[in-house]
Amino acid sequence: MNDVAGARASTRKRLTQKERWTIIQSMLESRPVVLISDLASQFNVSVETARRDIDAMAEAELLERTYGGATALNTASEPAINQRATQHPEARQRIAEAATALVRDGQVLMFDSCATCFPLAHHLVVERQDLKIITNSFPIANIMTRNPTFDITVAGGQYKSSEGANYGSETTEFLRRFVADHCFSSCSALSIEGPTEVNSDLAAVKRVMFTRARRTSLLVDHDKFRRPKLELVSPLDALDHIFTDAPVEQAFLDALATTNAELHVTNPPYQAGASRPA
């Protein structure tokens, strides 16, 4: 019996909280995410009850809370960039459209390896001229080559195939030579502490880019607002702009209010329980 069938069969009798938690953990062993709306339907409970289950399990560090649901708890890994690039395409397009407005012709931009920035790169190729692009990411560089007026510099280093990018001390040393008008980046997770990453190599490149750019913008879809990952990249006050596709929790807004960072929520925002982008 699969986990969904097991959950539905179990609802013939009233499930205890412990039983629901066990089934939720079993679901997360075979799928990347569970939605609160689905859990409410499968357990024949209210959405509020399902949400309380997820919140309590996150508090107990049994799973990781996401917007509208949960994922398995894992602070040290995430999918390869070619897999991440297929997530939430509509949301990321809206984020890219909003972020494009910050870029002027002739500017110097830094991009690290982040799938959320791919749509932004596609927009810039069509809508801007004479940009100088500094990146450690081969996918970003390949997109930018489609505009012949762009000057593209790729940092050397140790190639990491899962990211399609170069990392290591050679990469960070190279990046320190430049000053950029704007850095565009993303992260594995964003919390009131700031952006975090799954390993030190990714965090180190972002950290250098943030310090070598006059402005830093973070592009994060709704799933990025979750429990911090392995390594902190920077505090929130190191950011100038945060672009996302859904309203954020009040605790994050309160933390953001102590900084100079500007939050941009795209319109229309992602709605929990609605059909998710593939």
PDB file of C-alpha atoms in Angstrom:
ATOM      1  CA  MET A   1       0.000   0.000   0.000  1.00  0.00           C
ATOM      2  CA  ASN A   2       1.468   3.373  -0.951  1.00  0.00           C
ATOM      3  CA  ASP A   3       1.639   6.272   1.493  1.00  0.00           C
ATOM      4  CA  VAL A   4      -1.390   8.114   0.057  1.00  0.00           C
ATOM      5  CA  ALA A   5      -3.547   4.994   0.108  1.00  0.00           C
ATOM      6  CA  GLY A   6      -2.330   4.272   3.620  1.00  0.00           C
ATOM      7  CA  ALA A   7      -3.302   7.749   4.759  1.00  0.00           C
ATOM      8  CA  ARG A   8      -6.773   7.477   3.220  1.00  0.00           C
ATOM      9  CA  ALA A   9      -7.339   4.002   4.609  1.00  0.00           C
ATOM     10  CA  SER A  10      -6.304   5.187   8.036  1.00  0.00           C
ATOM     11  CA  THR A  11      -8.931   7.952   8.028  1.00  0.00           C
ATOM     12  CA  ARG A  12     -11.670   5.306   8.402  1.00  0.00           C
ATOM     13  CA  LYS A  13     -10.841   5.640  12.077  1.00  0.00           C
ATOM     14  CA  ARG A  14      -9.860   8.808  13.893  1.00  0.00           C
ATOM     15  CA  LEU A  15      -6.102   9.222  13.606  1.00  0.00           C
ATOM     16  CA  THR A  16      -4.098  10.407  16.570  1.00  0.00           C
ATOM     17  CA  GLN A  17      -1.571  13.166  16.125  1.00  0.00           C
ATOM     18  CA  LYS A  18       1.253  10.632  16.450  1.00  0.00           C
ATOM     19  CA  GLU A  19      -0.247   8.507  13.676  1.00  0.00           C
ATOM     20  CA  ARG A  20      -0.608  11.524  11.378  1.00  0.00           C
ATOM     21  CA  TRP A  21       3.001  12.516  12.023  1.00  0.00           C
ATOM     22  CA  THR A  22       4.208   8.993  11.187  1.00  0.00           C
ATOM     23  CA  ILE A  23       2.322   9.036   7.880  1.00  0.00           C
ATOM     24  CA  ILE A  24       3.648  12.510   6.999  1.00  0.00           C
ATOM     25  CA  GLN A  25       7.219  11.353   7.601  1.00  0.00           C
ATOM     26  CA  SER A  26       6.576   8.297   5.410  1.00  0.00           C
ATOM     27  CA  MET A  27       5.242  10.547   2.635  1.00  0.00           C
ATOM     28  CA  LEU A  28       8.387  12.687   2.716  1.00  0.00           C
ATOM     29  CA  GLU A  29      10.546   9.608   2.172  1.00  0.00           C
ATOM     30  CA  SER A  30       9.008   9.133  -1.275  1.00  0.00           C
ATOM     31  CA  ARG A  31       8.230  12.669  -2.455  1.00  0.00           C
ATOM     32  CA  PRO A  32       9.998  16.051  -2.287  1.00  0.00           C
ATOM     33  CA  VAL A  33       7.124  18.009  -0.721  1.00  0.00           C
ATOM     34  CA  VAL A  34       3.753  17.570   0.967  1.00  0.00           C
ATOM     35  CA  LEU A  35       1.038  20.252   0.865  1.00  0.00           C
ATOM     36  CA  ILE A  36      -1.089  21.214   3.844  1.00  0.00           C
ATOM     37  CA  SER A  37      -4.212  21.202   1.665  1.00  0.00           C
ATOM     38  CA  ASP A  38      -3.482  17.617   0.577  1.00  0.00           C
ATOM     39  CA  LEU A  39      -2.875  16.476   4.148  1.00  0.00           C
ATOM     40  CA  ALA A  40      -6.155  17.981   5.292  1.00  0.00           C
ATOM     41  CA  SER A  41      -7.991  16.081   2.571  1.00  0.00           C
ATOM     42  CA  GLN A  42      -6.195  12.771   3.130  1.00  0.00           C
ATOM     43  CA  PHE A  43      -6.580  12.825   6.929  1.00  0.00           C
ATOM     44  CA  ASN A  44     -10.119  14.263   6.798  1.00  0.00           C
ATOM     45  CA  VAL A  45      -9.140  17.085   9.134  1.00  0.00           C
ATOM     46  CA  SER A  46      -9.329  20.865   8.833  1.00  0.00           C
ATOM     47  CA  VAL A  47      -6.607  22.846   7.082  1.00  0.00           C
ATOM     48  CA  GLU A  48      -5.860  24.456  10.454  1.00  0.00           C
ATOM     49  CA  THR A  49      -5.242  21.036  12.046  1.00  0.00           C
ATOM     50  CA  ALA A  50      -2.940  19.998   9.192  1.00  0.00           C
ATOM     51  CA  ARG A  51      -1.069  23.288   9.489  1.00  0.00           C
ATOM     52  CA  ARG A  52      -0.631  22.829  13.227  1.00  0.00           C
ATOM     53  CA  ASP A  53       0.780  19.343  12.584  1.00  0.00           C
ATOM     54  CA  ILE A  54       3.315  20.722  10.122  1.00  0.00           C
ATOM     55  CA  ASP A  55       4.246  23.627  12.405  1.00  0.00           C
ATOM     56  CA  ALA A  56       4.721  21.322  15.390  1.00  0.00           C
ATOM     57  CA  MET A  57       6.789  18.842  13.369  1.00  0.00           C
ATOM     58  CA  ALA A  58       8.981  21.681  12.104  1.00  0.00           C
ATOM     59  CA  GLU A  59       9.435  22.917  15.666  1.00  0.00           C
ATOM     60  CA  ALA A  60      10.465  19.384  16.645  1.00  0.00           C
ATOM     61  CA  GLU A  61      12.889  19.358  13.678  1.00  0.00           C
ATOM     62  CA  LEU A  62      11.138  16.412  12.045  1.00  0.00           C
ATOM     63  CA  LEU A  63      10.651  18.247   8.735  1.00  0.00           C
ATOM     64  CA  GLU A  64      11.267  21.603   7.086  1.00  0.00           C
ATOM     65  CA  ARG A  65       8.373  24.063   6.781  1.00  0.00           C
ATOM     66  CA  THR A  66       7.818  25.613   3.345  1.00  0.00           C
ATOM     67  CA  TYR A  67       5.181  27.972   1.999  1.00  0.00           C
ATOM     68  CA  GLY A  68       1.986  25.923   2.016  1.00  0.00           C
ATOM     69  CA  GLY A  69       3.588  22.639   3.042  1.00  0.00           C
ATOM     70  CA  ALA A  70       6.792  20.907   4.093  1.00  0.00           C
ATOM     71  CA  THR A  71       9.862  19.079   2.815  1.00  0.00           C
ATOM     72  CA  ALA A  72      12.148  16.511   4.402  1.00  0.00           C
ATOM     73  CA  LEU A  73      14.658  18.034   6.799  1.00  0.00           C
ATOM     74  CA  ASN A  74      18.058  18.306   5.132  1.00  0.00           C
ATOM     75  CA  THR A  75      20.526  21.119   5.759  1.00  0.00           C
ATOM     76  CA  ALA A  76      23.529  19.772   3.857  1.00  0.00           C
ATOM     77  CA  SER A  77      22.351  19.055   0.318  1.00  0.00           C
ATOM     78  CA  GLU A  78      19.938  20.061  -2.416  1.00  0.00           C
ATOM     79  CA  PRO A  79      19.258  18.990  -6.009  1.00  0.00           C
ATOM     80  CA  ALA A  80      21.683  19.730  -8.858  1.00  0.00           C
ATOM     81  CA  ILE A  81      21.211  23.020 -10.658  1.00  0.00           C
ATOM     82  CA  ASN A  82      19.651  21.452 -13.767  1.00  0.00           C
ATOM     83  CA  GLN A  83      16.898  20.040 -11.515  1.00  0.00           C
ATOM     84  CA  ARG A  84      16.445  23.288  -9.607  1.00  0.00           C
ATOM     85  CA  ALA A  85      16.120  25.206 -12.879  1.00  0.00           C
ATOM     86  CA  THR A  86      12.773  23.475 -13.568  1.00  0.00           C
ATOM     87  CA  GLN A  87      11.157  24.547 -10.288  1.00  0.00           C
ATOM     88  CA  HIS A  88       8.519  27.301 -10.107  1.00  0.00           C
ATOM     89  CA  PRO A  89       9.066  28.743 -13.609  1.00  0.00           C
ATOM     90  CA  GLU A  90       6.097  31.131 -13.501  1.00  0.00           C
ATOM     91  CA  ALA A  91       7.090  32.547 -10.126  1.00  0.00           C
ATOM     92  CA  ARG A  92      10.685  32.992 -11.235  1.00  0.00           C
ATOM     93  CA  GLN A  93       9.616  34.754 -14.421  1.00  0.00           C
ATOM     94  CA  ARG A  94       7.690  37.303 -12.366  1.00  0.00           C
ATOM     95  CA  ILE A  95      10.674  37.777 -10.065  1.00  0.00           C
ATOM     96  CA  ALA A  96      12.977  38.264 -13.074  1.00  0.00           C
ATOM     97  CA  GLU A  97      10.674  40.845 -14.658  1.00  0.00           C
ATOM     98  CA  ALA A  98      10.695  42.881 -11.444  1.00  0.00           C
ATOM     99  CA  ALA A  99      14.479  42.617 -10.939  1.00  0.00           C
ATOM    100  CA  THR A 100      15.227  43.663 -14.533  1.00  0.00           C
ATOM    101  CA  ALA A 101      13.991  47.152 -13.694  1.00  0.00           C
ATOM    102  CA  LEU A 102      17.029  47.697 -11.447  1.00  0.00           C
ATOM    103  CA  VAL A 103      19.526  47.201 -14.284  1.00  0.00           C
ATOM    104  CA  ARG A 104      20.686  49.987 -16.617  1.00  0.00           C
ATOM    105  CA  ASP A 105      22.606  49.669 -19.855  1.00  0.00           C
ATOM    106  CA  GLY A 106      26.378  49.631 -19.418  1.00  0.00           C
ATOM    107  CA  GLN A 107      26.459  48.376 -15.829  1.00  0.00           C
ATOM    108  CA  VAL A 108      28.814  45.791 -14.333  1.00  0.00           C
ATOM    109  CA  LEU A 109      26.900  42.849 -12.874  1.00  0.00           C
ATOM    110  CA  MET A 110      27.934  39.821 -10.822  1.00  0.00           C
ATOM    111  CA  PHE A 111      26.020  36.530 -10.898  1.00  0.00           C
ATOM    112  CA  ASP A 112      26.853  33.376  -9.005  1.00  0.00           C
ATOM    113  CA  SER A 113      25.455  29.943  -9.861  1.00  0.00           C
ATOM    114  CA  CYS A 114      21.762  30.172  -8.989  1.00  0.00           C
ATOM    115  CA  ALA A 115      18.909  28.756 -11.025  1.00  0.00           C
ATOM    116  CA  THR A 116      16.552  31.486  -9.817  1.00  0.00           C
ATOM    117  CA  CYS A 117      18.682  33.989 -11.746  1.00  0.00           C
ATOM    118  CA  PHE A 118      18.428  32.146 -15.082  1.00  0.00           C
ATOM    119  CA  PRO A 119      15.175  33.902 -16.087  1.00  0.00           C
ATOM    120  CA  LEU A 120      16.725  37.258 -15.176  1.00  0.00           C
ATOM    121  CA  ALA A 121      19.661  36.514 -17.479  1.00  0.00           C
ATOM    122  CA  HIS A 122      17.214  35.752 -20.304  1.00  0.00           C
ATOM    123  CA  HIS A 123      15.437  39.073 -19.750  1.00  0.00           C
ATOM    124  CA  LEU A 124      18.663  41.065 -19.721  1.00  0.00           C
ATOM    125  CA  VAL A 125      19.842  39.518 -22.991  1.00  0.00           C
ATOM    126  CA  VAL A 126      16.750  40.918 -24.711  1.00  0.00           C
ATOM    127  CA  GLU A 127      16.196  44.174 -22.816  1.00  0.00           C
ATOM    128  CA  ARG A 128      19.648  45.594 -21.999  1.00  0.00           C
ATOM    129  CA  GLN A 129      22.834  46.537 -23.865  1.00  0.00           C
ATOM    130  CA  ASP A 130      26.563  46.810 -23.126  1.00  0.00           C
ATOM    131  CA  LEU A 131      26.556  44.989 -19.797  1.00  0.00           C
ATOM    132  CA  LYS A 132      29.725  43.545 -18.297  1.00  0.00           C
ATOM    133  CA  ILE A 133      28.951  40.198 -16.695  1.00  0.00           C
ATOM    134  CA  ILE A 134      31.233  38.619 -14.078  1.00  0.00           C
ATOM    135  CA  THR A 135      30.243  35.125 -13.034  1.00  0.00           C
ATOM    136  CA  ASN A 136      31.487  31.733 -11.914  1.00  0.00           C
ATOM    137  CA  SER A 137      28.506  30.058 -13.632  1.00  0.00           C
ATOM    138  CA  PHE A 138      28.765  28.516 -17.092  1.00  0.00           C
ATOM    139  CA  PRO A 139      24.959  28.397 -17.598  1.00  0.00           C
ATOM    140  CA  ILE A 140      24.726  32.126 -16.810  1.00  0.00           C
ATOM    141  CA  ALA A 141      27.647  32.863 -19.144  1.00  0.00           C
ATOM    142  CA  ASN A 142      26.088  30.798 -21.936  1.00  0.00           C
ATOM    143  CA  ILE A 143      22.799  32.680 -21.684  1.00  0.00           C
ATOM    144  CA  MET A 144      24.576  36.036 -21.724  1.00  0.00           C
ATOM    145  CA  THR A 145      26.523  35.200 -24.896  1.00  0.00           C
ATOM    146  CA  ARG A 146      23.279  35.594 -26.847  1.00  0.00           C
ATOM    147  CA  ASN A 147      23.699  39.377 -26.663  1.00  0.00           C
ATOM    148  CA  PRO A 148      26.799  40.404 -28.677  1.00  0.00           C
ATOM    149  CA  THR A 149      27.082  43.732 -26.807  1.00  0.00           C
ATOM    150  CA  PHE A 150      27.753  41.991 -23.490  1.00  0.00           C
ATOM    151  CA  ASP A 151      31.301  41.520 -22.154  1.00  0.00           C
ATOM    152  CA  ILE A 152      31.440  38.260 -20.196  1.00  0.00           C
ATOM    153  CA  THR A 153      34.119  37.195 -17.711  1.00  0.00           C
ATOM    154  CA  VAL A 154      34.060  33.745 -16.109  1.00  0.00           C
ATOM    155  CA  ALA A 155      36.021  33.177 -12.912  1.00  0.00           C
ATOM    156  CA  GLY A 156      38.347  30.185 -12.887  1.00  0.00           C
ATOM    157  CA  GLY A 157      38.614  27.582 -10.175  1.00  0.00           C
ATOM    158  CA  GLN A 158      37.591  24.019  -9.381  1.00  0.00           C
ATOM    159  CA  TYR A 159      34.646  22.971 -11.550  1.00  0.00           C
ATOM    160  CA  LYS A 160      31.621  21.597  -9.645  1.00  0.00           C
ATOM    161  CA  SER A 161      29.436  19.715 -12.142  1.00  0.00           C
ATOM    162  CA  SER A 162      26.333  19.741  -9.906  1.00  0.00           C
ATOM    163  CA  GLU A 163      26.371  23.538 -10.056  1.00  0.00           C
ATOM    164  CA  GLY A 164      27.818  24.027 -13.536  1.00  0.00           C
ATOM    165  CA  ALA A 165      30.232  26.512 -11.993  1.00  0.00           C
ATOM    166  CA  ASN A 166      33.726  27.073 -10.616  1.00  0.00           C
ATOM    167  CA  TYR A 167      34.478  27.285  -6.892  1.00  0.00           C
ATOM    168  CA  GLY A 168      37.375  27.374  -4.471  1.00  0.00           C
ATOM    169  CA  SER A 169      40.103  29.796  -3.430  1.00  0.00           C
ATOM    170  CA  GLU A 170      41.097  30.578  -7.027  1.00  0.00           C
ATOM    171  CA  THR A 171      37.523  31.651  -7.759  1.00  0.00           C
ATOM    172  CA  THR A 172      37.179  33.916  -4.740  1.00  0.00           C
ATOM    173  CA  GLU A 173      40.637  35.450  -5.291  1.00  0.00           C
ATOM    174  CA  PHE A 174      39.702  36.255  -8.877  1.00  0.00           C
ATOM    175  CA  LEU A 175      36.387  37.836  -7.900  1.00  0.00           C
ATOM    176  CA  ARG A 176      38.064  40.144  -5.378  1.00  0.00           C
ATOM    177  CA  ARG A 177      39.760  41.958  -8.274  1.00  0.00           C
ATOM    178  CA  PHE A 178      36.475  43.460  -9.474  1.00  0.00           C
ATOM    179  CA  VAL A 179      33.958  46.067  -8.365  1.00  0.00           C
ATOM    180  CA  ALA A 180      30.408  45.627  -9.665  1.00  0.00           C
ATOM    181  CA  ASP A 181      27.406  47.903  -9.753  1.00  0.00           C
ATOM    182  CA  HIS A 182      25.082  45.103  -8.758  1.00  0.00           C
ATOM    183  CA  CYS A 183      25.217  41.474  -7.628  1.00  0.00           C
ATOM    184  CA  PHE A 184      22.241  39.227  -8.327  1.00  0.00           C
ATOM    185  CA  SER A 185      22.084  36.008  -6.373  1.00  0.00           C
ATOM    186  CA  SER A 186      19.830  33.528  -4.630  1.00  0.00           C
ATOM    187  CA  CYS A 187      20.281  31.062  -1.765  1.00  0.00           C
ATOM    188  CA  SER A 188      19.242  27.652  -0.518  1.00  0.00           C
ATOM    189  CA  ALA A 189      17.196  29.198   2.283  1.00  0.00           C
ATOM    190  CA  LEU A 190      16.347  32.630   3.666  1.00  0.00           C
ATOM    191  CA  SER A 191      15.413  33.291   7.283  1.00  0.00           C
ATOM    192  CA  ILE A 192      15.553  36.164   9.753  1.00  0.00           C
ATOM    193  CA  GLU A 193      19.252  35.381  10.178  1.00  0.00           C
ATOM    194  CA  GLY A 194      19.957  35.964   6.478  1.00  0.00           C
ATOM    195  CA  PRO A 195      20.644  33.840   3.392  1.00  0.00           C
ATOM    196  CA  THR A 196      22.208  30.426   3.982  1.00  0.00           C
ATOM    197  CA  GLU A 197      23.800  27.803   1.751  1.00  0.00           C
ATOM    198  CA  VAL A 198      24.277  24.039   1.786  1.00  0.00           C
ATOM    199  CA  ASN A 199      28.070  24.106   1.685  1.00  0.00           C
ATOM    200  CA  SER A 200      31.035  26.384   2.257  1.00  0.00           C
ATOM    201  CA  ASP A 201      32.065  26.656  -1.415  1.00  0.00           C
ATOM    202  CA  LEU A 202      28.734  28.155  -2.464  1.00  0.00           C
ATOM    203  CA  ALA A 203      28.631  30.439   0.569  1.00  0.00           C
ATOM    204  CA  ALA A 204      32.191  31.702   0.008  1.00  0.00           C
ATOM    205  CA  VAL A 205      31.543  32.816  -3.580  1.00  0.00           C
ATOM    206  CA  LYS A 206      28.332  34.612  -2.629  1.00  0.00           C
ATOM    207  CA  ARG A 207      30.036  36.292   0.323  1.00  0.00           C
ATOM    208  CA  VAL A 208      32.775  37.739  -1.882  1.00  0.00           C
ATOM    209  CA  MET A 209      30.321  38.887  -4.557  1.00  0.00           C
ATOM    210  CA  PHE A 210      28.161  40.630  -1.941  1.00  0.00           C
ATOM    211  CA  THR A 211      31.164  42.604  -0.694  1.00  0.00           C
ATOM    212  CA  ARG A 212      32.433  43.500  -4.194  1.00  0.00           C
ATOM    213  CA  ALA A 213      29.122  44.918  -5.453  1.00  0.00           C
ATOM    214  CA  ARG A 214      27.666  48.319  -4.651  1.00  0.00           C
ATOM    215  CA  ARG A 215      24.222  46.751  -4.418  1.00  0.00           C
ATOM    216  CA  THR A 216      23.090  43.194  -3.790  1.00  0.00           C
ATOM    217  CA  SER A 217      19.725  41.733  -4.776  1.00  0.00           C
ATOM    218  CA  LEU A 218      18.489  38.328  -3.628  1.00  0.00           C
ATOM    219  CA  LEU A 219      15.972  36.518  -5.864  1.00  0.00           C
ATOM    220  CA  VAL A 220      14.044  33.943  -3.831  1.00  0.00           C
ATOM    221  CA  ASP A 221      10.836  32.079  -4.629  1.00  0.00           C
ATOM    222  CA  HIS A 222       8.389  31.198  -1.845  1.00  0.00           C
ATOM    223  CA  ASP A 223      10.036  27.840  -1.082  1.00  0.00           C
ATOM    224  CA  LYS A 224      13.266  29.552   0.022  1.00  0.00           C
ATOM    225  CA  PHE A 225      11.719  30.987   3.200  1.00  0.00           C
ATOM    226  CA  ARG A 226      12.492  28.104   5.513  1.00  0.00           C
ATOM    227  CA  ARG A 227      14.814  26.727   8.179  1.00  0.00           C
ATOM    228  CA  PRO A 228      18.434  27.877   7.658  1.00  0.00           C
ATOM    229  CA  LYS A 229      20.807  25.599   5.781  1.00  0.00           C
ATOM    230  CA  LEU A 230      24.350  24.690   6.765  1.00  0.00           C
ATOM    231  CA  GLU A 231      26.262  27.978   6.415  1.00  0.00           C
ATOM    232  CA  LEU A 232      25.266  31.622   6.799  1.00  0.00           C
ATOM    233  CA  VAL A 233      26.255  33.759   3.805  1.00  0.00           C
ATOM    234  CA  SER A 234      25.526  37.171   5.294  1.00  0.00           C
ATOM    235  CA  PRO A 235      23.163  38.940   7.682  1.00  0.00           C
ATOM    236  CA  LEU A 236      19.985  40.455   6.261  1.00  0.00           C
ATOM    237  CA  ASP A 237      21.453  43.959   6.463  1.00  0.00           C
ATOM    238  CA  ALA A 238      24.020  43.043   3.777  1.00  0.00           C
ATOM    239  CA  LEU A 239      21.190  42.953   1.222  1.00  0.00           C
ATOM    240  CA  ASP A 240      19.716  45.912  -0.650  1.00  0.00           C
ATOM    241  CA  HIS A 241      16.774  44.217  -2.386  1.00  0.00           C
ATOM    242  CA  ILE A 242      14.852  40.965  -1.886  1.00  0.00           C
ATOM    243  CA  PHE A 243      12.525  39.803  -4.666  1.00  0.00           C
ATOM    244  CA  THR A 244       9.972  37.074  -4.023  1.00  0.00           C
ATOM    245  CA  ASP A 245       6.617  35.866  -5.331  1.00  0.00           C
ATOM    246  CA  ALA A 246       4.534  35.552  -2.166  1.00  0.00           C
ATOM    247  CA  PRO A 247       3.843  37.429   1.072  1.00  0.00           C
ATOM    248  CA  VAL A 248       6.273  36.568   3.865  1.00  0.00           C
ATOM    249  CA  GLU A 249       5.675  35.890   7.542  1.00  0.00           C
ATOM    250  CA  GLN A 250       5.490  38.769  10.007  1.00  0.00           C
ATOM    251  CA  ALA A 251       8.610  37.626  11.885  1.00  0.00           C
ATOM    252  CA  PHE A 252      10.647  38.057   8.710  1.00  0.00           C
ATOM    253  CA  LEU A 253       9.091  41.489   8.050  1.00  0.00           C
ATOM    254  CA  ASP A 254       9.970  42.549  11.595  1.00  0.00           C
ATOM    255  CA  ALA A 255      13.594  41.472  11.100  1.00  0.00           C
ATOM    256  CA  LEU A 256      13.742  43.192   7.715  1.00  0.00           C
ATOM    257  CA  ALA A 257      12.454  46.434   9.236  1.00  0.00           C
ATOM    258  CA  THR A 258      15.714  46.748  11.188  1.00  0.00           C
ATOM    259  CA  THR A 259      17.691  46.872   7.898  1.00  0.00           C
ATOM    260  CA  ASN A 260      17.732  49.062   4.794  1.00  0.00           C
ATOM    261  CA  ALA A 261      16.769  46.176   2.513  1.00  0.00           C
ATOM    262  CA  GLU A 262      13.711  46.651   0.307  1.00  0.00           C
ATOM    263  CA  LEU A 263      11.254  43.782  -0.171  1.00  0.00           C
ATOM    264  CA  HIS A 264       9.578  43.380  -3.581  1.00  0.00           C
ATOM    265  CA  VAL A 265       6.619  40.953  -3.784  1.00  0.00           C
ATOM    266  CA  THR A 266       5.602  40.233  -7.358  1.00  0.00           C
ATOM    267  CA  ASN A 267       2.029  40.455  -8.567  1.00  0.00           C
ATOM    268  CA  PRO A 268       0.113  38.221  -8.695  1.00  0.00           C
ATOM    269  CA  PRO A 269       1.697  36.415  -5.726  1.00  0.00           C
ATOM    270  CA  TYR A 270       1.804  32.645  -5.383  1.00  0.00           C
ATOM    271  CA  GLN A 271      -1.246  31.358  -3.487  1.00  0.00           C
ATOM    272  CA  ALA A 272      -1.010  28.386  -1.127  1.00  0.00           C
ATOM    273  CA  GLY A 273      -3.233  25.573  -2.278  1.00  0.00           C
ATOM    274  CA  ALA A 274      -3.306  26.809  -5.882  1.00  0.00           C
ATOM    275  CA  SER A 275      -1.806  24.801  -8.716  1.00  0.00           C
ATOM    276  CA  ARG A 276       1.935  24.929  -8.329  1.00  0.00           C
ATOM    277  CA  PRO A 277       4.329  25.609 -11.197  1.00  0.00           C
ATOM    278  CA  ALA A 278       5.865  22.371 -12.433  1.00  0.00           C
TER     279      ALA A 278
END
